[in-house]
């Protein structure tokens, strides 16, 4: 019998359950201002879902052998394909949906309405039936085999190996955001084990990471992980969450036994939980890690509205590199370097999202364009406002500068030629990097993350980002009531925390030591926004200019037809400002170390 449930009845049940949720410390990643919510639909048994990185959640019904697609924006659940097989788990990576087909003993990918085989385990052993799976950033697949006490690995080229051979009843599986730790749930003893990833498909000795709290029923089941490397595991009565150090953070009690969970939504901040009686959604304070973009033209969106994120062979890619650590929180970047080029200048690429959402992968096309022009491009993530309040985000940006400068010889980059470009809120952060590098209150805690290295950049491009925070439109929205982005990011309104807004204000910190800043914006995106900043820069003797693009709206730098022209013009700017390091000798004396 299909499990049918009405929203009204389920909401009543969820409301009762929310009163029974355990109380944990303030560092819980669960956003309890939003109660657990049900997804209306008919499932015989929903299992491991996958978010496509853009607009849809794919949900397999393992008993009904149906693949569904749920669109949060519309609230609609659609049948994608019937009789698809007994799909026990899914995972989305590189523009493809991967299926763990327990019934057909195989891994396949689903694209354009068809299943394409990836690996057939029945040819190795007729008893091998894949359970859960996770993909690394290169496209390699880790798969659990519960009765065999094993985890297998399929390389991007289809080579098979056994990654783990001695874990009791492995079930759920997930990778740390940097891909360096593999977490596996052990079903019967209700344990989580961690394994250092030594190379593709190769792991070190296992360590017991955590044990599920005492409860009736069986099983440590499917898993998920957020950007801060907090580990989520489904169990008999709910989802348990631990910090990267193994500290118990919180539990989400569910109406029935959960089977698996995954992060989704446009901001990646909803945890979708597949349970025996349906699928539930819980808002979180920390987002999950976005899937990496497509790696070949066969998985690109055919509409051509956005530039290609496919990394060409002419570039060397170092993905998910940890560049800083704040406590147990590692912050990552993607580094693209032209092959065969030494001592090239480097450009930091800082994504937007109102300081509250976004991911480094969203600016990959821009990073590619910059790297193809002969620069190293470092697209960075940073701690978002609902995870950590200001000044955490700008501390991360400066830590990225110091990381690149400290590791210049390793990566073959020039530590004396570092620029930055950012869009929207990322543009504000880049402007603050340019104007605020002399302010020790912005540079992060001393003693961590290369404190003896300069945090200064040599040139900046601001794509429609506001430099004024303590005044102008951002301050007006802060006072208008409600939860403006700045109020959430800083934690208070401009009138409640005037000194903090001034610290976050790039305009207020402009001086003769500020490096050149080029402003770029669409014609329909308030070109006058940074006129006061340009006036102040010129008064301080700092080069600045603005480029306005016809018919461009907010975000046009990531869309065709504006993308190519804007990328070329920012490269020309960096060419002029970073090409001759000797010419900047006088300005280097203005750099300060992190204190």
XYZ file of C-alpha atoms in Angstrom:
595
model
C 0.000 0.000 0.000
C 1.336 3.463 -0.853
C 1.963 5.710 2.109
C -0.529 8.583 1.630
C -0.535 11.560 3.949
C -2.262 14.922 3.992
C -0.419 18.131 4.762
C -2.851 19.198 7.476
C -2.540 15.952 9.441
C 1.203 15.793 8.988
C 1.720 19.385 10.058
C -0.227 18.634 13.249
C 1.993 15.635 13.925
C 5.147 17.603 13.175
C 4.005 20.407 15.475
C 3.645 17.905 18.304
C 7.041 16.422 17.535
C 8.695 19.841 17.600
C 7.737 20.114 21.276
C 9.627 16.876 21.903
C 12.831 17.961 20.183
C 15.865 17.823 22.489
C 17.354 21.116 23.637
C 20.986 21.697 22.706
C 23.504 24.537 22.895
C 23.454 27.621 20.694
C 25.996 26.050 18.336
C 23.363 23.678 16.966
C 23.124 23.953 13.164
C 19.336 23.381 13.258
C 17.225 26.463 12.533
C 14.363 25.875 14.958
C 12.603 29.066 13.931
C 11.361 26.845 11.099
C 9.617 23.618 12.193
C 9.984 20.296 10.436
C 7.795 20.332 7.327
C 6.362 17.476 5.290
C 6.564 17.141 1.505
C 3.157 16.167 0.154
C 3.207 13.073 -2.041
C 2.700 9.342 -2.301
C 5.657 7.088 -1.577
C 5.803 3.401 -0.878
C 9.304 3.921 0.559
C 11.351 7.001 -0.277
C 15.110 6.547 -0.040
C 18.304 8.531 -0.616
C 17.477 11.773 -2.477
C 19.813 14.143 -4.369
C 19.770 17.891 -5.051
C 20.718 18.966 -8.578
C 22.477 22.156 -7.457
C 19.914 24.433 -9.085
C 16.183 23.917 -8.638
C 15.093 20.297 -8.056
C 15.334 17.414 -5.613
C 15.324 13.865 -7.018
C 13.676 11.270 -4.776
C 13.761 7.524 -5.518
C 10.922 5.323 -4.287
C 12.758 2.055 -3.758
C 9.612 -0.073 -3.306
C 7.484 1.665 -5.908
C 10.447 1.732 -8.331
C 9.629 5.324 -9.282
C 11.933 8.329 -9.585
C 10.337 11.609 -8.494
C 11.397 15.235 -8.884
C 10.374 17.801 -6.255
C 10.606 21.532 -7.016
C 10.626 23.572 -3.760
C 9.788 26.848 -5.509
C 6.450 25.479 -6.725
C 5.934 22.759 -4.132
C 5.179 20.276 -6.911
C 6.175 16.613 -6.912
C 6.434 15.083 -10.387
C 7.033 11.570 -11.658
C 10.247 11.492 -13.697
C 10.201 7.804 -14.576
C 8.257 4.736 -13.538
C 9.664 1.205 -13.378
C 13.155 2.621 -12.970
C 14.240 -0.201 -10.652
C 14.982 -0.572 -6.960
C 17.026 2.592 -6.520
C 18.365 2.677 -2.958
C 20.264 5.966 -3.232
C 21.107 8.815 -5.598
C 23.865 11.415 -5.812
C 24.266 14.465 -8.051
C 27.712 15.522 -9.271
C 29.161 17.164 -12.404
C 25.722 17.717 -13.915
C 24.690 14.053 -13.669
C 22.321 12.140 -11.412
C 23.891 8.861 -10.268
C 21.737 5.925 -9.173
C 22.585 3.058 -6.878
C 20.450 0.308 -8.433
C 20.178 -2.355 -5.765
C 17.910 -4.551 -7.876
C 20.108 -4.527 -10.989
C 23.345 -4.661 -8.938
C 24.766 -1.625 -10.706
C 25.581 2.052 -10.647
C 24.108 4.091 -13.462
C 23.590 7.735 -14.310
C 20.237 9.173 -15.336
C 20.287 11.770 -18.089
C 17.788 12.958 -20.704
C 15.228 10.449 -19.461
C 17.504 7.419 -19.809
C 19.631 5.273 -17.537
C 23.211 4.889 -18.678
C 25.269 2.084 -17.090
C 28.384 3.098 -15.165
C 29.427 -0.157 -13.485
C 27.863 -3.637 -13.213
C 28.773 -5.362 -9.935
C 27.038 -8.623 -10.877
C 29.993 -9.393 -13.138
C 32.251 -9.393 -10.074
C 29.959 -11.317 -7.739
C 26.242 -12.185 -8.112
C 25.751 -11.368 -4.422
C 26.996 -7.774 -4.669
C 24.105 -5.321 -4.331
C 25.062 -1.660 -3.908
C 23.466 0.265 -1.082
C 24.499 3.938 -0.701
C 26.982 6.037 -2.666
C 28.935 9.309 -2.694
C 31.094 10.899 -5.397
C 34.369 12.771 -4.930
C 35.215 15.970 -6.803
C 36.953 14.013 -9.584
C 33.898 11.835 -10.224
C 35.097 8.730 -8.385
C 32.313 6.733 -6.681
C 32.385 5.191 -3.191
C 29.681 2.518 -2.678
C 28.657 0.575 0.435
C 27.951 -3.178 0.363
C 26.278 -4.025 3.656
C 26.367 -7.886 3.841
C 29.942 -7.987 2.526
C 31.239 -5.453 5.128
C 32.916 -3.515 2.328
C 33.116 -0.139 0.616
C 34.071 -0.248 -3.079
C 35.447 2.498 -5.318
C 34.842 3.089 -9.029
C 37.322 5.525 -10.606
C 36.198 8.153 -13.146
C 37.578 5.848 -15.858
C 35.627 2.824 -14.573
C 38.388 0.994 -12.649
C 37.185 -0.999 -9.634
C 38.878 -1.394 -6.242
C 37.955 -2.069 -2.617
C 38.425 1.014 -0.442
C 37.388 -0.533 2.901
C 37.161 -4.252 3.603
C 36.606 -4.573 7.338
C 33.705 -2.412 8.506
C 30.702 -4.135 10.030
C 27.490 -3.722 7.991
C 28.361 -0.451 6.198
C 25.287 1.514 5.198
C 25.280 5.308 4.767
C 28.294 7.140 3.385
C 29.492 10.721 2.924
C 32.692 12.676 2.234
C 34.028 15.709 4.076
C 33.772 18.915 2.018
C 37.502 18.823 1.263
C 37.269 15.153 0.234
C 39.934 14.102 2.728
C 37.756 12.138 5.156
C 35.269 9.384 4.319
C 32.478 8.799 6.849
C 30.617 5.467 6.863
C 27.737 4.387 9.095
C 27.861 0.894 10.569
C 24.237 -0.263 10.621
C 24.034 -2.963 13.311
C 26.248 -1.441 16.032
C 24.851 2.058 15.259
C 28.305 3.555 14.817
C 29.949 6.114 12.521
C 33.486 5.427 11.315
C 35.893 7.876 9.693
C 38.698 7.081 7.240
C 41.433 9.345 5.974
C 41.409 9.422 2.176
C 45.019 8.785 1.143
C 44.299 8.869 -2.596
C 41.558 8.007 -5.046
C 39.845 4.941 -3.557
C 42.540 4.472 -0.911
C 41.852 4.959 2.790
C 43.806 4.801 6.027
C 42.810 2.811 9.133
C 39.280 3.373 10.372
C 38.522 5.322 13.549
C 35.266 5.175 15.466
C 33.875 8.681 15.090
C 30.605 8.449 17.026
C 27.848 6.129 18.271
C 24.145 6.825 17.861
C 22.354 7.654 21.132
C 20.574 4.798 22.878
C 17.163 4.180 21.329
C 14.919 1.314 20.402
C 15.131 -0.088 16.922
C 17.939 -0.901 14.553
C 20.298 0.933 12.436
C 22.661 3.715 11.615
C 21.462 4.523 8.104
C 21.973 7.242 5.438
C 24.204 10.259 6.018
C 24.806 13.863 4.980
C 27.377 16.553 5.764
C 27.318 20.350 5.798
C 29.964 22.892 4.760
C 31.310 23.067 8.313
C 31.843 19.259 8.219
C 29.114 18.578 10.765
C 28.057 14.955 10.238
C 24.378 13.926 10.015
C 23.233 10.322 10.390
C 19.718 8.879 10.282
C 18.816 6.361 12.978
C 15.791 4.644 14.535
C 14.025 7.828 15.708
C 15.641 10.771 13.955
C 18.751 12.469 12.591
C 21.738 12.896 14.910
C 24.342 15.603 14.274
C 27.985 15.739 15.386
C 30.724 18.339 14.959
C 33.919 17.401 13.057
C 35.526 16.588 16.421
C 32.741 14.120 17.274
C 30.844 16.358 19.707
C 27.091 15.734 19.781
C 25.385 18.902 18.510
C 21.685 18.117 18.116
C 19.000 15.620 17.106
C 16.059 16.088 14.741
C 13.211 13.818 15.841
C 11.131 12.569 12.902
C 7.545 11.216 12.785
C 8.778 7.802 11.613
C 12.082 6.035 11.097
C 14.354 8.040 8.765
C 16.330 6.266 6.051
C 18.516 8.943 4.474
C 19.051 12.718 4.288
C 20.535 15.314 1.934
C 20.926 19.109 1.735
C 18.985 20.993 -0.914
C 17.193 24.202 -1.969
C 18.648 27.162 -3.836
C 20.661 28.169 -0.750
C 21.487 24.520 0.157
C 20.140 25.141 3.653
C 17.277 22.650 3.817
C 17.905 19.139 5.075
C 15.560 16.741 3.263
C 14.904 13.573 5.275
C 13.479 10.408 3.675
C 11.386 8.505 6.229
C 9.167 5.427 6.287
C 6.054 7.614 5.958
C 7.326 10.200 3.476
C 9.830 13.022 3.054
C 10.396 15.904 5.466
C 12.285 19.196 5.262
C 14.140 20.986 8.070
C 15.753 24.401 7.620
C 19.346 24.681 8.865
C 21.727 27.491 9.812
C 24.596 26.047 7.787
C 24.349 25.051 4.147
C 25.385 21.796 2.569
C 28.158 21.589 0.003
C 27.012 22.318 -3.534
C 27.734 19.715 -6.227
C 30.601 20.513 -8.559
C 29.517 21.877 -11.970
C 29.630 19.820 -15.194
C 33.045 18.667 -16.389
C 32.119 18.063 -20.026
C 29.874 19.666 -22.642
C 27.439 16.719 -22.609
C 26.026 17.814 -19.259
C 25.657 21.528 -19.947
C 22.338 23.349 -19.946
C 21.512 23.748 -23.651
C 19.832 27.162 -23.314
C 23.198 28.971 -23.499
C 22.139 31.640 -21.025
C 25.124 30.988 -18.805
C 28.794 30.601 -19.734
C 30.347 27.156 -19.551
C 31.767 25.919 -16.213
C 33.783 23.144 -17.917
C 37.471 23.432 -16.978
C 39.643 23.132 -20.133
C 42.692 20.872 -20.265
C 44.927 23.941 -20.498
C 44.237 24.617 -16.815
C 45.330 22.635 -13.783
C 42.571 22.429 -11.169
C 43.133 22.070 -7.424
C 39.593 21.737 -6.055
C 38.369 21.990 -2.463
C 41.695 23.110 -1.012
C 41.504 24.085 2.688
C 42.978 27.588 2.915
C 42.179 28.427 6.542
C 40.925 26.815 9.714
C 38.919 28.467 12.474
C 38.619 25.962 15.291
C 37.404 22.805 13.561
C 35.935 24.760 10.614
C 37.971 24.419 7.412
C 37.333 26.958 4.651
C 37.944 25.905 1.029
C 38.933 27.318 -2.345
C 39.185 26.078 -5.942
C 42.465 27.028 -7.611
C 42.859 27.092 -11.401
C 46.388 27.559 -12.792
C 47.503 27.783 -16.452
C 49.577 24.698 -17.240
C 53.233 25.384 -17.887
C 53.145 28.968 -16.626
C 55.305 30.011 -13.681
C 55.162 33.005 -11.378
C 51.787 34.138 -12.682
C 49.712 36.705 -10.782
C 46.686 35.406 -8.885
C 43.109 36.707 -8.676
C 40.743 35.843 -5.824
C 37.157 35.317 -7.015
C 34.546 36.049 -4.331
C 30.938 34.947 -4.890
C 27.834 36.916 -3.967
C 24.586 35.958 -2.244
C 23.752 38.759 0.174
C 26.376 37.528 2.682
C 23.936 34.697 3.523
C 24.122 32.211 0.652
C 26.126 31.253 -2.408
C 29.021 28.961 -3.201
C 32.447 29.199 -4.837
C 31.307 27.019 -7.745
C 28.830 29.712 -8.887
C 31.733 31.839 -10.150
C 33.602 29.018 -11.853
C 33.057 30.354 -15.410
C 34.590 33.669 -14.368
C 37.512 31.903 -12.681
C 38.060 29.908 -15.892
C 38.037 33.056 -18.048
C 40.584 34.721 -15.773
C 42.832 31.646 -15.704
C 42.685 31.265 -19.497
C 44.049 34.815 -19.701
C 47.216 33.745 -17.874
C 46.318 34.263 -14.218
C 45.899 31.823 -11.387
C 42.277 32.111 -10.219
C 41.208 31.187 -6.690
C 37.436 30.945 -6.217
C 36.846 30.974 -2.466
C 34.069 30.037 -0.109
C 33.628 31.973 3.124
C 31.532 31.544 6.258
C 28.046 32.867 5.597
C 26.055 35.069 7.943
C 23.737 32.495 9.482
C 26.726 30.298 10.324
C 29.058 33.005 11.629
C 28.426 36.734 12.006
C 30.623 39.522 10.660
C 33.619 39.834 10.640
C 33.953 36.082 9.925
C 33.407 36.438 6.157
C 36.036 39.154 5.657
C 38.458 37.324 7.950
C 38.157 34.380 5.565
C 38.884 36.587 2.543
C 42.053 37.962 4.097
C 43.086 34.465 5.213
C 42.803 33.364 1.567
C 45.177 36.152 0.505
C 47.703 35.079 3.139
C 47.368 31.402 2.205
C 48.115 32.117 -1.445
C 50.987 34.433 -0.603
C 52.495 31.936 1.875
C 52.196 29.083 -0.642
C 53.255 31.046 -3.712
C 56.290 28.873 -4.442
C 54.270 25.668 -4.084
C 51.625 26.812 -6.570
C 53.961 28.719 -8.891
C 52.303 32.101 -8.364
C 53.682 35.571 -7.725
C 53.123 36.668 -4.100
C 53.618 40.320 -5.116
C 50.791 40.383 -7.675
C 47.452 39.522 -6.075
C 44.111 40.953 -7.154
C 40.492 40.213 -6.310
C 37.094 40.356 -8.004
C 33.696 39.882 -6.394
C 30.041 40.228 -7.313
C 27.238 41.775 -5.259
C 27.966 40.936 -1.582
C 31.235 39.460 -2.845
C 31.919 42.837 -4.442
C 31.452 44.479 -1.056
C 33.910 42.027 0.502
C 36.460 42.720 -2.234
C 36.027 46.461 -1.708
C 36.568 45.924 2.022
C 39.668 43.843 1.265
C 41.042 46.737 -0.774
C 40.231 49.474 1.731
C 40.532 47.575 4.999
C 43.824 45.667 4.738
C 45.373 48.152 7.197
C 42.722 47.427 9.855
C 43.781 44.637 12.249
C 40.168 44.221 13.426
C 39.325 42.706 10.013
C 42.266 40.363 9.552
C 41.278 37.532 11.889
C 42.680 36.174 15.147
C 46.444 36.275 15.601
C 48.283 32.982 15.744
C 46.290 31.227 13.008
C 46.311 31.072 9.236
C 49.706 32.599 8.322
C 49.573 35.657 10.613
C 53.051 36.865 9.595
C 52.122 37.279 5.917
C 50.649 40.409 4.357
C 46.887 40.487 3.781
C 47.014 43.275 1.175
C 45.801 42.988 -2.405
C 47.118 45.048 -5.314
C 43.969 45.645 -7.393
C 40.227 45.065 -7.063
C 37.182 44.733 -9.309
C 33.789 45.361 -7.685
C 30.809 43.956 -9.597
C 27.758 45.883 -8.376
C 28.670 45.548 -4.714
C 27.829 48.230 -2.144
C 30.897 49.738 -0.471
C 28.770 51.773 1.930
C 27.237 49.766 4.787
C 26.848 52.313 7.579
C 25.101 54.709 5.177
C 23.228 54.545 1.890
C 20.705 51.915 0.805
C 22.066 49.121 3.019
C 21.642 51.262 6.137
C 18.177 52.351 4.991
C 17.052 48.732 4.648
C 18.562 47.972 8.051
C 16.303 50.590 9.629
C 13.181 49.653 7.659
C 12.215 46.764 9.923
C 12.248 43.058 9.266
C 15.355 40.979 8.788
C 17.490 42.690 6.184
C 20.500 40.765 4.939
C 22.872 43.153 6.701
C 20.966 42.784 9.974
C 21.234 39.005 9.760
C 24.886 39.140 8.697
C 25.955 41.536 11.441
C 23.375 40.441 14.004
C 21.929 43.891 14.753
C 20.621 46.969 12.969
C 22.815 49.893 11.956
C 21.530 51.938 14.904
C 22.092 49.129 17.399
C 25.635 48.410 16.231
C 26.906 51.590 14.613
C 30.582 50.826 15.273
C 30.289 47.355 13.727
C 28.647 48.725 10.574
C 31.451 51.296 10.313
C 33.982 48.454 10.599
C 32.187 46.645 7.746
C 32.024 49.815 5.647
C 34.646 49.913 2.875
C 33.827 53.517 1.979
C 34.732 54.699 5.488
C 38.175 53.061 5.264
C 39.261 54.345 1.841
C 42.656 56.066 2.024
C 45.702 56.780 -0.122
C 46.862 53.220 0.716
C 43.840 51.675 -1.040
C 44.821 49.912 -4.295
C 43.118 50.721 -7.636
C 39.444 49.726 -7.851
C 37.443 49.207 -11.042
C 33.652 49.208 -10.678
C 31.566 47.234 -13.186
C 27.776 47.174 -13.282
C 24.774 46.661 -15.504
C 22.910 49.642 -16.896
C 19.776 48.560 -14.997
C 21.656 47.851 -11.748
C 22.117 51.261 -10.107
C 25.338 52.433 -11.809
C 25.337 55.399 -9.418
C 25.620 53.053 -6.406
C 29.333 53.648 -5.790
C 29.666 57.245 -7.004
C 30.577 58.458 -3.467
C 33.294 55.801 -3.225
C 34.764 56.757 -6.587
C 34.785 60.414 -5.546
C 36.572 59.591 -2.295
C 39.098 57.332 -4.059
C 39.973 60.067 -6.545
C 40.328 62.582 -3.708
C 42.803 60.190 -2.063
C 44.791 59.937 -5.299
C 43.726 56.326 -5.969
C 42.948 55.243 -9.543
C 39.311 54.239 -10.089
C 36.773 54.028 -12.892
C 33.378 52.523 -13.706
C 32.182 50.409 -16.639
C 28.432 50.289 -17.355
C 26.940 47.532 -19.561
C 23.868 48.181 -21.683
C 20.665 46.418 -20.554
C 22.571 44.567 -17.841
C 20.747 43.608 -14.647
C 22.137 42.426 -11.322
C 24.240 39.336 -11.925
C 24.832 40.064 -15.602
C 28.532 39.242 -15.094
C 27.517 35.569 -14.891
C 25.229 35.606 -17.928
C 25.470 35.863 -21.677
C 25.837 38.143 -23.630
C 27.552 40.335 -20.994
C 29.917 37.730 -19.551
C 32.592 37.682 -22.259
C 32.938 41.460 -22.550
C 33.036 41.982 -18.789
C 35.613 39.216 -18.317
C 37.843 40.709 -21.027
C 37.666 44.204 -19.571
C 38.473 43.091 -16.040
C 41.443 41.106 -17.386
C 42.679 44.255 -19.173
C 42.411 46.111 -15.868
C 44.409 43.444 -14.046
C 46.954 43.398 -16.882
C 47.560 47.111 -16.362
C 47.687 46.971 -12.569
C 49.575 43.703 -12.022
C 51.849 43.391 -15.050
C 54.820 45.361 -13.719
C 55.552 44.530 -10.071
C 58.498 46.946 -9.942
C 56.120 49.824 -10.555
C 54.307 48.984 -7.319
C 57.399 48.988 -5.133
C 56.340 52.110 -3.294
C 52.928 50.709 -2.441
C 54.369 47.513 -0.958
C 55.675 49.549 1.939
C 52.068 50.178 2.944
C 51.352 46.509 3.538
C 50.893 45.433 7.146
C 51.160 41.995 8.655
C 48.246 40.386 10.443
C 48.310 41.301 14.106
